[in-house]
mmCIF file of C-alpha atoms in Angstrom:
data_model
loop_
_atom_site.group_PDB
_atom_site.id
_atom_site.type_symbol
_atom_site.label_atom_id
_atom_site.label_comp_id
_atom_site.label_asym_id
_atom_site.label_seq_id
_atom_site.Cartn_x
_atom_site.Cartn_y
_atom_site.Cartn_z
ATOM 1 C CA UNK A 9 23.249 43.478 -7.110
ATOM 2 C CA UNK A 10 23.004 40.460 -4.859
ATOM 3 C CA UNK A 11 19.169 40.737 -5.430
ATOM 4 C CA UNK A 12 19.391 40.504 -9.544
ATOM 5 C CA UNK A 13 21.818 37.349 -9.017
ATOM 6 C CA UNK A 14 19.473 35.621 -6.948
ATOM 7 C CA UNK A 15 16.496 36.494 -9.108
ATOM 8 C CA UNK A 16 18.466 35.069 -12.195
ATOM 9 C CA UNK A 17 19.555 32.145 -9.679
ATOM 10 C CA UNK A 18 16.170 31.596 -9.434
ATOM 11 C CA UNK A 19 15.320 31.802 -12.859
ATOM 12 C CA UNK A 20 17.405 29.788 -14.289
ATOM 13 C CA UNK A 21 16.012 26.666 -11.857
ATOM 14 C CA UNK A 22 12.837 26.920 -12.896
ATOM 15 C CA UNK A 23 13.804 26.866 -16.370
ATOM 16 C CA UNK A 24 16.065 24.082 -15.807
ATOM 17 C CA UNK A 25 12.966 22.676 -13.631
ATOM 18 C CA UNK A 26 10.676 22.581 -16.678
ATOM 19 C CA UNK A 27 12.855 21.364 -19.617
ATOM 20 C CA UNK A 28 13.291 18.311 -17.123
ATOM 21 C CA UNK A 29 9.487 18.069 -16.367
ATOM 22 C CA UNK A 30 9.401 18.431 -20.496
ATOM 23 C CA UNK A 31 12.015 15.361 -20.620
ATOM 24 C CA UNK A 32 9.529 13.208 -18.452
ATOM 25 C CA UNK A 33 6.894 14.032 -20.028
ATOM 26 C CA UNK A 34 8.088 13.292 -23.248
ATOM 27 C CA UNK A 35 9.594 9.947 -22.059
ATOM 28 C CA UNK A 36 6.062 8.899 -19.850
ATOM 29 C CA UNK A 37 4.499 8.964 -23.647
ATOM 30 C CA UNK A 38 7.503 7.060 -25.034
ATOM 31 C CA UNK A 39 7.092 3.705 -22.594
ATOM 32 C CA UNK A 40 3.255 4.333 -23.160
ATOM 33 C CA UNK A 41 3.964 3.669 -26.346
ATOM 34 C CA UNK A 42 6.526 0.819 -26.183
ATOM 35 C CA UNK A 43 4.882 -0.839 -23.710
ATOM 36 C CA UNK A 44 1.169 -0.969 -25.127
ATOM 37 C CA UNK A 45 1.495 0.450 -28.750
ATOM 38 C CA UNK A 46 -1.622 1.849 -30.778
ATOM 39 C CA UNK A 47 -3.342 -1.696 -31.264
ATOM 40 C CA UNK A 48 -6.194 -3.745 -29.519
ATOM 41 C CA UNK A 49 -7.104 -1.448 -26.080
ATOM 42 C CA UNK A 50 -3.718 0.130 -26.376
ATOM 43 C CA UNK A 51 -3.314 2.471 -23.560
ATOM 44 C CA UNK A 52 -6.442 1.491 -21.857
ATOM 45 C CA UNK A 53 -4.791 -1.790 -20.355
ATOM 46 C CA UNK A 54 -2.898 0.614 -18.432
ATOM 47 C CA UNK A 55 -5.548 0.911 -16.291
ATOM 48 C CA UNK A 56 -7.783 -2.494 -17.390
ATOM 49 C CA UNK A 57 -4.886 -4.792 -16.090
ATOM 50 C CA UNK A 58 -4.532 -3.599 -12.541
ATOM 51 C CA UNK A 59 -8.405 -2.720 -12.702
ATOM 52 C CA UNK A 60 -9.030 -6.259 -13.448
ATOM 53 C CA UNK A 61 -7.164 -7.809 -10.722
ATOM 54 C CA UNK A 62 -8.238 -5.412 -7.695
ATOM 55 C CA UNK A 63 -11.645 -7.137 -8.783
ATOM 56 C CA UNK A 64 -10.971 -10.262 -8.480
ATOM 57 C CA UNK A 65 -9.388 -9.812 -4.601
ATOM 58 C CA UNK A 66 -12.358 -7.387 -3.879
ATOM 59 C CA UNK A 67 -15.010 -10.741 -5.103
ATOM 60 C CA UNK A 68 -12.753 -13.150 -3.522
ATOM 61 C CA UNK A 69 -12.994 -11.301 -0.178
ATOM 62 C CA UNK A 70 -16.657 -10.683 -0.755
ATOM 63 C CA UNK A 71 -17.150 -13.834 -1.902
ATOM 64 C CA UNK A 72 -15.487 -15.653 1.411
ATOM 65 C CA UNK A 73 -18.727 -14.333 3.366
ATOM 66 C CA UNK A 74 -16.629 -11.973 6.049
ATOM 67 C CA UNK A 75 -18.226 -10.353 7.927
ATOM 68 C CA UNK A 76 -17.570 -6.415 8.813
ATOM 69 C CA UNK A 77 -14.126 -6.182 10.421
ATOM 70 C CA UNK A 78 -14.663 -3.159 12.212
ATOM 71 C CA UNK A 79 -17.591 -0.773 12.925
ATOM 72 C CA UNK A 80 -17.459 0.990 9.002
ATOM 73 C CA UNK A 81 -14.738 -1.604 7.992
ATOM 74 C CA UNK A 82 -16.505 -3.710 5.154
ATOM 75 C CA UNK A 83 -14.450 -6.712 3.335
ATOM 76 C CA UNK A 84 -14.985 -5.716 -0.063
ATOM 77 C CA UNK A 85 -13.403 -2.083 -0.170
ATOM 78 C CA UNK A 86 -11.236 -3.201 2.562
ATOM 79 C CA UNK A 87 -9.305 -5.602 0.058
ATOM 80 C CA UNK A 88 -10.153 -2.818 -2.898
ATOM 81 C CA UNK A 89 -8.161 -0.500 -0.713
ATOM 82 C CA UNK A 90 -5.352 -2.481 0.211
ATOM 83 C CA UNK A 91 -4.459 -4.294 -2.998
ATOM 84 C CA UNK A 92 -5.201 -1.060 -5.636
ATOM 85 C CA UNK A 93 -2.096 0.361 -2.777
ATOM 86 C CA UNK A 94 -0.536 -2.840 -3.038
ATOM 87 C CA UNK A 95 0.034 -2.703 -7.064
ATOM 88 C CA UNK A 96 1.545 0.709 -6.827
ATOM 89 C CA UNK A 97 4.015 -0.783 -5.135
ATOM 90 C CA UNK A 98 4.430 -3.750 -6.478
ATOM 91 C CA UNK A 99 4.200 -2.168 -10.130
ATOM 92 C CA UNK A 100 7.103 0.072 -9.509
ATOM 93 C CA UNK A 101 9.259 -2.231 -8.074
ATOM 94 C CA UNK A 102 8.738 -4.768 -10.503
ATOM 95 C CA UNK A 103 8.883 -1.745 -13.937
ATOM 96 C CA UNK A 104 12.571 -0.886 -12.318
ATOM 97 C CA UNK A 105 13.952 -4.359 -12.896
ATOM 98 C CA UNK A 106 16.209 -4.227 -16.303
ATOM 99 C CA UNK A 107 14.106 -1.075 -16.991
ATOM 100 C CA UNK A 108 17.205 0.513 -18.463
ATOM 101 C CA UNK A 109 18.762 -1.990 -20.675
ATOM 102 C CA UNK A 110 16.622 -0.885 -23.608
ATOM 103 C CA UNK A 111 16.762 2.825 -22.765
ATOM 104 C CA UNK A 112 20.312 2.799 -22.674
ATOM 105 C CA UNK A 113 20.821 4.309 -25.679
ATOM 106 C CA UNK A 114 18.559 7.731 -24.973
ATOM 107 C CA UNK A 115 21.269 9.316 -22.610
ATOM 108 C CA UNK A 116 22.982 10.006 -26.572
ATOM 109 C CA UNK A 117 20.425 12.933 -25.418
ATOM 110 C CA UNK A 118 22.006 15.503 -23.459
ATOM 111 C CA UNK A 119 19.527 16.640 -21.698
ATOM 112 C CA UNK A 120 18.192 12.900 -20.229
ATOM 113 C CA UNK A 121 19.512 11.808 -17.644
ATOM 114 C CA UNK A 122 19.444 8.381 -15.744
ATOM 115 C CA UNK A 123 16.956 9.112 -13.202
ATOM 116 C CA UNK A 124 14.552 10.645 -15.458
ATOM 117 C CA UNK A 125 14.164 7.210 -16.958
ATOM 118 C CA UNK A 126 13.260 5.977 -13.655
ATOM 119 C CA UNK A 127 11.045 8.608 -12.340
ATOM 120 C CA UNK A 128 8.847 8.561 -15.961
ATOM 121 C CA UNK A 129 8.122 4.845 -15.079
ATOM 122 C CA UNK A 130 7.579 5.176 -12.061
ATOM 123 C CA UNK A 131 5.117 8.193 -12.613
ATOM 124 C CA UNK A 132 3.197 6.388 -14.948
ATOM 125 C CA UNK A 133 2.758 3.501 -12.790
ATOM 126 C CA UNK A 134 1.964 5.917 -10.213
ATOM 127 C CA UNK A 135 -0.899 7.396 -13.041
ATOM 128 C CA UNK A 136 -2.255 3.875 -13.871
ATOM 129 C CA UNK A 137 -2.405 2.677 -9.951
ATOM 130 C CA UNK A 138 -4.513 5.867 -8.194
ATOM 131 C CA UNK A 139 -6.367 6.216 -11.400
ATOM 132 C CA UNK A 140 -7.591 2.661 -10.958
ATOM 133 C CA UNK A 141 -7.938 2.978 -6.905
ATOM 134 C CA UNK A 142 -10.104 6.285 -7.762
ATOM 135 C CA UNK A 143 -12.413 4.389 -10.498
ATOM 136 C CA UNK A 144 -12.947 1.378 -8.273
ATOM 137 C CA UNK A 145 -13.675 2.829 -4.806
ATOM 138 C CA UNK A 146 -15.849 5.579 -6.546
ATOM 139 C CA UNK A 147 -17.909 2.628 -7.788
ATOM 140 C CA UNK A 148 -18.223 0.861 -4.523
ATOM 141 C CA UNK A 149 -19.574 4.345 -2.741
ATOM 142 C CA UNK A 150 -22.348 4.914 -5.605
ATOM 143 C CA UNK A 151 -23.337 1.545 -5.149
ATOM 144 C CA UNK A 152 -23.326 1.935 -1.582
ATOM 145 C CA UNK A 153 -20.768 -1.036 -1.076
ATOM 146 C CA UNK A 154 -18.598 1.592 0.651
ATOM 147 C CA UNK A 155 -18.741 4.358 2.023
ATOM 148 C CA UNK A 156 -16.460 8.268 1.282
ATOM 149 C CA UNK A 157 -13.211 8.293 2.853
ATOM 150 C CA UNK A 158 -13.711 9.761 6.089
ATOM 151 C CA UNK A 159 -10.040 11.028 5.816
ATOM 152 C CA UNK A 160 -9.065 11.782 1.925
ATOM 153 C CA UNK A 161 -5.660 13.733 2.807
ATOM 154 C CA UNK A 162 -4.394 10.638 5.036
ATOM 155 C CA UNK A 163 -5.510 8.870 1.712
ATOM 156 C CA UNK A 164 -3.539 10.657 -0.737
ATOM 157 C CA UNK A 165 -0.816 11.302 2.070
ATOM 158 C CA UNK A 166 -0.191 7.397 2.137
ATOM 159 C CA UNK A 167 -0.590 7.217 -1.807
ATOM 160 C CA UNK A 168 2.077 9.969 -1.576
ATOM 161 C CA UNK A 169 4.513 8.152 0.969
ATOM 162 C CA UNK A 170 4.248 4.642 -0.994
ATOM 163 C CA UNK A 171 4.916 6.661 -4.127
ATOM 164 C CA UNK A 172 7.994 7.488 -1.984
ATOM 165 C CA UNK A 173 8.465 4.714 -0.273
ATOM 166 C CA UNK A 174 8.504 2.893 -4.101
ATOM 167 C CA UNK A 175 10.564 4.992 -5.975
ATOM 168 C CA UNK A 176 12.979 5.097 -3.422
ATOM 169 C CA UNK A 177 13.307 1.104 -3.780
ATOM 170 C CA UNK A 178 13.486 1.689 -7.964
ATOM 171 C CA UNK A 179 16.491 3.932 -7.528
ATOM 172 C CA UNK A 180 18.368 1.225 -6.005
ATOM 173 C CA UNK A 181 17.344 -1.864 -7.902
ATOM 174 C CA UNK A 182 17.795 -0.018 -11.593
ATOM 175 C CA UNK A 183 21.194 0.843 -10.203
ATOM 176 C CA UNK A 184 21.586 -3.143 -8.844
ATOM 177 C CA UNK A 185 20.171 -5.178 -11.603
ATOM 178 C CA UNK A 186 21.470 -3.045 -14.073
ATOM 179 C CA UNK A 187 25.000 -4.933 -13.601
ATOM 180 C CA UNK A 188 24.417 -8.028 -11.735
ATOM 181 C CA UNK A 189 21.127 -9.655 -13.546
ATOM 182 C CA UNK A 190 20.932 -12.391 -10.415
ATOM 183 C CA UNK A 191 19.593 -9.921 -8.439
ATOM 184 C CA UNK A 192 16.849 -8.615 -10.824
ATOM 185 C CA UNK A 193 15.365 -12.107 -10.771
ATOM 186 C CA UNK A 194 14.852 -11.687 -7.402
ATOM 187 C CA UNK A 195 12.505 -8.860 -7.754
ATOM 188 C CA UNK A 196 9.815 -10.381 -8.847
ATOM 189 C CA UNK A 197 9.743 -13.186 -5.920
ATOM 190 C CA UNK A 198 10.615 -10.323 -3.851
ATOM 191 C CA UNK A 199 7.131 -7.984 -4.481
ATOM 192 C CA UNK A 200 4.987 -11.394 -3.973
ATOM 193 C CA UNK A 201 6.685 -12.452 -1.097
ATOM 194 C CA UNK A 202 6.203 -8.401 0.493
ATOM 195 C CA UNK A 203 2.300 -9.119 -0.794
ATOM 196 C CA UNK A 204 2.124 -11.399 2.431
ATOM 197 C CA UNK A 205 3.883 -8.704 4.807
ATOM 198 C CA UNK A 206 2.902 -5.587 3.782
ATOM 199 C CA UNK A 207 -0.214 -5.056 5.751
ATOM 200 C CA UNK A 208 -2.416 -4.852 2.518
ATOM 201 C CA UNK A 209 -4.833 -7.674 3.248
ATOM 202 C CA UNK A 210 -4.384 -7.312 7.242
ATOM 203 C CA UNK A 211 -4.806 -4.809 10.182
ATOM 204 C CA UNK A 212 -1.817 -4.933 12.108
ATOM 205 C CA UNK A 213 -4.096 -5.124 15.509
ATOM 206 C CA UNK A 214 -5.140 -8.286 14.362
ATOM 207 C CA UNK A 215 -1.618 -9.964 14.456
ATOM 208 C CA UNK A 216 -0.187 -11.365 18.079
ATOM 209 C CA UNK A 217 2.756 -10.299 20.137
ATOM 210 C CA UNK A 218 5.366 -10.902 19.188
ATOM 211 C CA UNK A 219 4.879 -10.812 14.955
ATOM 212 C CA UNK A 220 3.467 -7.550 15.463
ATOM 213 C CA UNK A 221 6.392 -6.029 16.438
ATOM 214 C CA UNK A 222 8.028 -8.008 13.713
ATOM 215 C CA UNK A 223 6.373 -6.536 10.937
ATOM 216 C CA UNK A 224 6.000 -2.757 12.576
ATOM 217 C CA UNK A 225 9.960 -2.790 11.394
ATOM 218 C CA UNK A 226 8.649 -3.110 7.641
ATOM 219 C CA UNK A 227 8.102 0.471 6.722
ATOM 220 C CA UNK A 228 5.352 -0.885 4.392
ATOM 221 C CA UNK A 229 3.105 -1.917 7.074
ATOM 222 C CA UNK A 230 2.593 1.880 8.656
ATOM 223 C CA UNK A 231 1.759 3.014 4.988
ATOM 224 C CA UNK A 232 -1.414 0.591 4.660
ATOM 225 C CA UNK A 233 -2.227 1.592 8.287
ATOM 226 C CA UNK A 234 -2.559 5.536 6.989
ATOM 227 C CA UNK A 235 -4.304 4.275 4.472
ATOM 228 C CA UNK A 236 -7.256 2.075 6.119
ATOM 229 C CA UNK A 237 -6.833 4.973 8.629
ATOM 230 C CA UNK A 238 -7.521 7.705 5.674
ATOM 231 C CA UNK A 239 -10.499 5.513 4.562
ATOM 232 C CA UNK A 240 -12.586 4.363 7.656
ATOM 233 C CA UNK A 241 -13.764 5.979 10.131
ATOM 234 C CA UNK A 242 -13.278 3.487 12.903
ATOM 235 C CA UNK A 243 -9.701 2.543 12.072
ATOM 236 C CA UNK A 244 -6.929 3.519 14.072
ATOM 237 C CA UNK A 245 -3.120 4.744 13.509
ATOM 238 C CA UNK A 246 -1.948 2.997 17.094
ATOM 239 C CA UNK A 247 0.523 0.965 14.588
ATOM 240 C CA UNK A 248 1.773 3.555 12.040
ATOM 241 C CA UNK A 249 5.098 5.188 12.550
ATOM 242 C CA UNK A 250 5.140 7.922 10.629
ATOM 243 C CA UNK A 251 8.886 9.441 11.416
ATOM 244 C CA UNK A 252 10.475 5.883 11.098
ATOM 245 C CA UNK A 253 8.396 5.737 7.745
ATOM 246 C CA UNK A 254 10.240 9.509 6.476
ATOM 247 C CA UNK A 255 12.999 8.153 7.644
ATOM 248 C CA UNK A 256 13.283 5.011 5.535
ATOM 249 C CA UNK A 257 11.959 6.980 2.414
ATOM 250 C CA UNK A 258 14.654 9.626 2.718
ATOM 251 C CA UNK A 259 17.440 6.822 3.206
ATOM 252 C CA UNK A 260 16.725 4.460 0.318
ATOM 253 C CA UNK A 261 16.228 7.510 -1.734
ATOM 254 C CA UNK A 262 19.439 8.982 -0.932
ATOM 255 C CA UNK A 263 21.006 5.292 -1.326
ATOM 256 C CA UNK A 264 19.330 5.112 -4.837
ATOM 257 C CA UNK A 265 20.683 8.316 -5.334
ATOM 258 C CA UNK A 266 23.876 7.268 -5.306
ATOM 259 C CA UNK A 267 23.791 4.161 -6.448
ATOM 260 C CA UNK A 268 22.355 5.521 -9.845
ATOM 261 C CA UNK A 269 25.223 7.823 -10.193
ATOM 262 C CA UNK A 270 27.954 5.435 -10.012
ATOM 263 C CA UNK A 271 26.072 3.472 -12.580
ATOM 264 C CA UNK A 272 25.417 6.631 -14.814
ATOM 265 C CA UNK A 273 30.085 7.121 -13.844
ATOM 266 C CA UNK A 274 30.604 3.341 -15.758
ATOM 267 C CA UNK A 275 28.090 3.474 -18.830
ATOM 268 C CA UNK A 276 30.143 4.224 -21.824
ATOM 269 C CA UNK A 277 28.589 5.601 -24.927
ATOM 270 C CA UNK A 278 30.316 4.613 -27.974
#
């Protein structure tokens, strides 16, 4: 008896598991569609617009005449690495400002729910970023301006963690500038001013005591050191802190969490 209950427990999750994986589906191809419509390159500047701009930081540092910064560390897919990681974040953080004002209306749907909105963004931006990270350091190592990642589960593990790390940051500002819109113009200004702290266009070696230990507070900063660590060979992880990382992710989630549902508790469809 208590076997057949937990078998139709079970069932019933996974079908509750996939209508919702149908909902997010259906609502990725919705803001695909909003957002770049059927004209021009449509869905291609998806990936053309963050493709475009890891190029021009990958010529700028190639450009500047660096020299190696380690023994397999190269400049060019050193900044190609960083910044393709860098626009995840920064594209997720920046989508979740206002993003439900004009999707208000689709929880008239019973079976959409507030945070599906936010994770079908966020997926997509999650799409858009690794597809263009993929494309451009797959160029660089037939061209031999890079070489393979020496690690390539650390480099999906920290692709993984800032897709975390991100989404756990949405939650909360949805929720935030949802009500109070002075704080959603402070998102923008906010993912520029992290593009100087995050670790993408530095090693965290290279920094002096004590603005090391500074930035090794910014749960950011381990993420591009798994990264570089996933991709060269002769980087280290001395300044990653993977359990303070977890940690953050699994508190801003849960704080998004929440904050989403006492949003979801005061919208009142009329």
């Amino acid at each position: 008896m208590n076997a057949r209950i937990s078998h139709s427990a079970s069932g019933s999750l996974l079908q509750a598991l996939s209508v919702q994986c149908r909902v997010i589906g259906a609502l990725i191809l919705r803001e695909l569609h909003t957002r770049y419509g059927r004209e021009n390159v449509g869905y291609l500047w998806l990936f053309a617009e963050p493709m475009l701009l890891a190029t021009v930081i990958g010529l700028m540092h190639k450009g500047a005449g660096h020299t190696a910064y380690g023994a397999d560390i190269k400049p060019l897919p050193f900044a190609v690495i960083g910044y393709t990681t860098y626009i995840l974040f920064r594209g997720i953080v920046n989508r979740s400002e206002g993003s439900f004002e004009g999707n208000a209306s689709l929880l008239y749907h019973r079976m959409v729910t507030v945070l599906d909105v936010t994770m079908a963004r966020c997926l997509l931006e999650f799409a858009a970023c690794f597809l263009t990270m993929a494309v451009m350091m797959g160029f660089l190592v037939a061209t031999g301006l890079a070489d393979p990642p020496a690690r390539p589960l650390v480099v999906l593990a920290a692709w993984g963690l800032m897709f975390w790390y991100s989404t756990g940051q949405a939650l909360l500002i949805t929720a935030i500038s949802y009500e109070n819109r002075t704080v959603g113009r402070l998102v923008h200004p906010y993912s520029y001013f992290m593009a100087g702290l995050s670790g993408a266009f530095f090693q965290m070696e290279w920094l002096p005591h004590p603005f090391r230990d500074w930035l090794g507070w910014l749960p950011i900063t381990s993420i591009f050191e798994m990264v570089r660590y996933g991709q060269f060979q002769s980087a280290k992880l001395q300044y990653c802190y993977t359990e303070y990382l977890i940690g953050a992710c699994l508190l801003l989630t849960w704080i998004g969490m929440v904050a989403l549902t006492n949003m979801r508790n005061r919208i009142h469809l009329s």
